[in-house]
CSV table of C-alpha atoms in Angstrom, one decimal:
chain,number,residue,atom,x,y,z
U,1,UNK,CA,1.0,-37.3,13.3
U,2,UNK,CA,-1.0,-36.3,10.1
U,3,UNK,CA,-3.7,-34.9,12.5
U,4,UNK,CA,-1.1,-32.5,14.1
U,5,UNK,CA,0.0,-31.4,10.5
U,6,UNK,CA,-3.5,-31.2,9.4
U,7,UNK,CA,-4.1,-28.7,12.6
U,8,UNK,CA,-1.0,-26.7,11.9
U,9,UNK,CA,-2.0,-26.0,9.0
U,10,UNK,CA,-5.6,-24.9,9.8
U,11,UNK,CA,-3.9,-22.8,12.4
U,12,UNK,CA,-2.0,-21.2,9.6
U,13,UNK,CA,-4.6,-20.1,7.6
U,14,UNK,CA,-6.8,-19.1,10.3
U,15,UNK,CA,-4.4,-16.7,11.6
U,16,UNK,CA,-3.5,-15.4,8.1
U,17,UNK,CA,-7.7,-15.1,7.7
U,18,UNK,CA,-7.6,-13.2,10.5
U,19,UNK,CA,-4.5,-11.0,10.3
U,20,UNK,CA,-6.3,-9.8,6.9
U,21,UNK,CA,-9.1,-8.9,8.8
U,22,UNK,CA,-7.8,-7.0,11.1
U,23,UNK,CA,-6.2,-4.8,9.3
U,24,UNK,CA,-7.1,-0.9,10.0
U,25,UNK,CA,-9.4,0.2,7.3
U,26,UNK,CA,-9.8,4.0,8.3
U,27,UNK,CA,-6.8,5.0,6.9
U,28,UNK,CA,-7.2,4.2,3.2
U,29,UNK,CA,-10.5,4.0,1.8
U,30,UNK,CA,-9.0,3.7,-1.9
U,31,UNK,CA,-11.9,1.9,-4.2
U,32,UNK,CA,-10.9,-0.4,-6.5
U,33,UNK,CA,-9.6,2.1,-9.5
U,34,UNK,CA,-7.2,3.9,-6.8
U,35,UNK,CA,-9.1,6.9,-5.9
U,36,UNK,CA,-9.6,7.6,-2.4
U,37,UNK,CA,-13.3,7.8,-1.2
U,38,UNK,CA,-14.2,11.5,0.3
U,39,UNK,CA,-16.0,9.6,2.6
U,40,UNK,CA,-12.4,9.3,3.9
U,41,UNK,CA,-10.5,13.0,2.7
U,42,UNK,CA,-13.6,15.2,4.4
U,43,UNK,CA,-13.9,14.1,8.0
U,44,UNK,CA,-10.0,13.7,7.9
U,45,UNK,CA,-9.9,16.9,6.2
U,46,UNK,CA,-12.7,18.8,8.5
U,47,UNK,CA,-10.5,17.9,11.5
U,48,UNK,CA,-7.3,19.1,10.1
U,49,UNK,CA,-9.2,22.3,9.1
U,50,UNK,CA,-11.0,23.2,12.2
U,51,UNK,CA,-8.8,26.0,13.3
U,52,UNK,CA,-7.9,27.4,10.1
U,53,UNK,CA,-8.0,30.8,9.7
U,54,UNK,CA,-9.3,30.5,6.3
U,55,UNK,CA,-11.5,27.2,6.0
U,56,UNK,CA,-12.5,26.7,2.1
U,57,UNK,CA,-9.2,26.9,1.5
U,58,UNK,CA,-7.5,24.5,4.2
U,59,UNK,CA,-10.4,22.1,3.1
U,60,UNK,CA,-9.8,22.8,-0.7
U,61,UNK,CA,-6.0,21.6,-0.4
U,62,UNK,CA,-5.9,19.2,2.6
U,63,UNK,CA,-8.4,17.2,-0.1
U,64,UNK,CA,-5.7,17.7,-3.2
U,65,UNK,CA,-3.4,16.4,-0.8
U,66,UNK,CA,-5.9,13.7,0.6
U,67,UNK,CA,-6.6,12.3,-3.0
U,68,UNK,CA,-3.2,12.2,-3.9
U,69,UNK,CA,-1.5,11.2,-0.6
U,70,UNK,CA,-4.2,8.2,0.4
U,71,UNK,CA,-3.6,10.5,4.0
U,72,UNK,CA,-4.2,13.6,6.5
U,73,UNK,CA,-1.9,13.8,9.5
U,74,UNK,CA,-4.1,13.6,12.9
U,75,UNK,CA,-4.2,16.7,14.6
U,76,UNK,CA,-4.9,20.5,13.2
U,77,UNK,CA,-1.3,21.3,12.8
U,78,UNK,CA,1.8,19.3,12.7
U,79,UNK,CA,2.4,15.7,12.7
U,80,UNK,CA,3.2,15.5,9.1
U,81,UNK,CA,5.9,12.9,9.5
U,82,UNK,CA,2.8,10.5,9.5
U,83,UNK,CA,2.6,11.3,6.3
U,84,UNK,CA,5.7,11.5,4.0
U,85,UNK,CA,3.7,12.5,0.9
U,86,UNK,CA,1.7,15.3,2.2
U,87,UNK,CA,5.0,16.5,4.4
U,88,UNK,CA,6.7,16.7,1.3
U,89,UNK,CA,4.3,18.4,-1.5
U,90,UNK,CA,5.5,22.0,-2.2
U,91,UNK,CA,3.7,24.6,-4.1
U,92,UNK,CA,5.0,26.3,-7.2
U,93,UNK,CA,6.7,29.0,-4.4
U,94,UNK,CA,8.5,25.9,-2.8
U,95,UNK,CA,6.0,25.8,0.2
U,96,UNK,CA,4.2,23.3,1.7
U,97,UNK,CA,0.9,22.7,0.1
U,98,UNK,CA,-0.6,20.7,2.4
U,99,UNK,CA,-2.3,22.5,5.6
């Protein structure tokens, strides 16, 4: 009986080991003071950007938004609802600010 409980338990904690590990770490790269890595904003950002009409610009705010947001939707337009935060920063002119 104590070898069964002894096992559970090990099963446990395995799984919880694991769980941890498997854990998606592509979409936050946040080091350990809370600021996202632009090893994660600029590829995200590049991608998002790609068809913009006006690139230094898309690329100059998707990264505000990036930094603040911890995320980019996927895609080059759209798909913001993956991201509430970014969805929902406005400008000074109530727009979105966030390509």
């Amino acid at each position: 009986m104590a070898m069964i409980i002894i096992s559970c338990r090990f099963l446990v904690i395995s799984l919880m080991i694991a769980s941890s590990l498997l854990i998606d770490q592509t979409t936050k790269l946040v080091l350990a003071d809370g600021v996202v890595d632009d090893a994660f904003c600029d590829p995200k950002c590049k991608v998002r950007c790609s068809k913009a009409g006006r690139m230094d610009r898309c690329l100059e705010y998707c990264g505000i938004c990036c930094r603040d947001c911890h995320c980019v939707p996927s895609g080059t337009f759209g798909n913001k609802d993956e991201c509430p935060c970014y969805r929902d920063k406005k400008n000074s002119k109530g727009q979105s600010k966030c390509p």
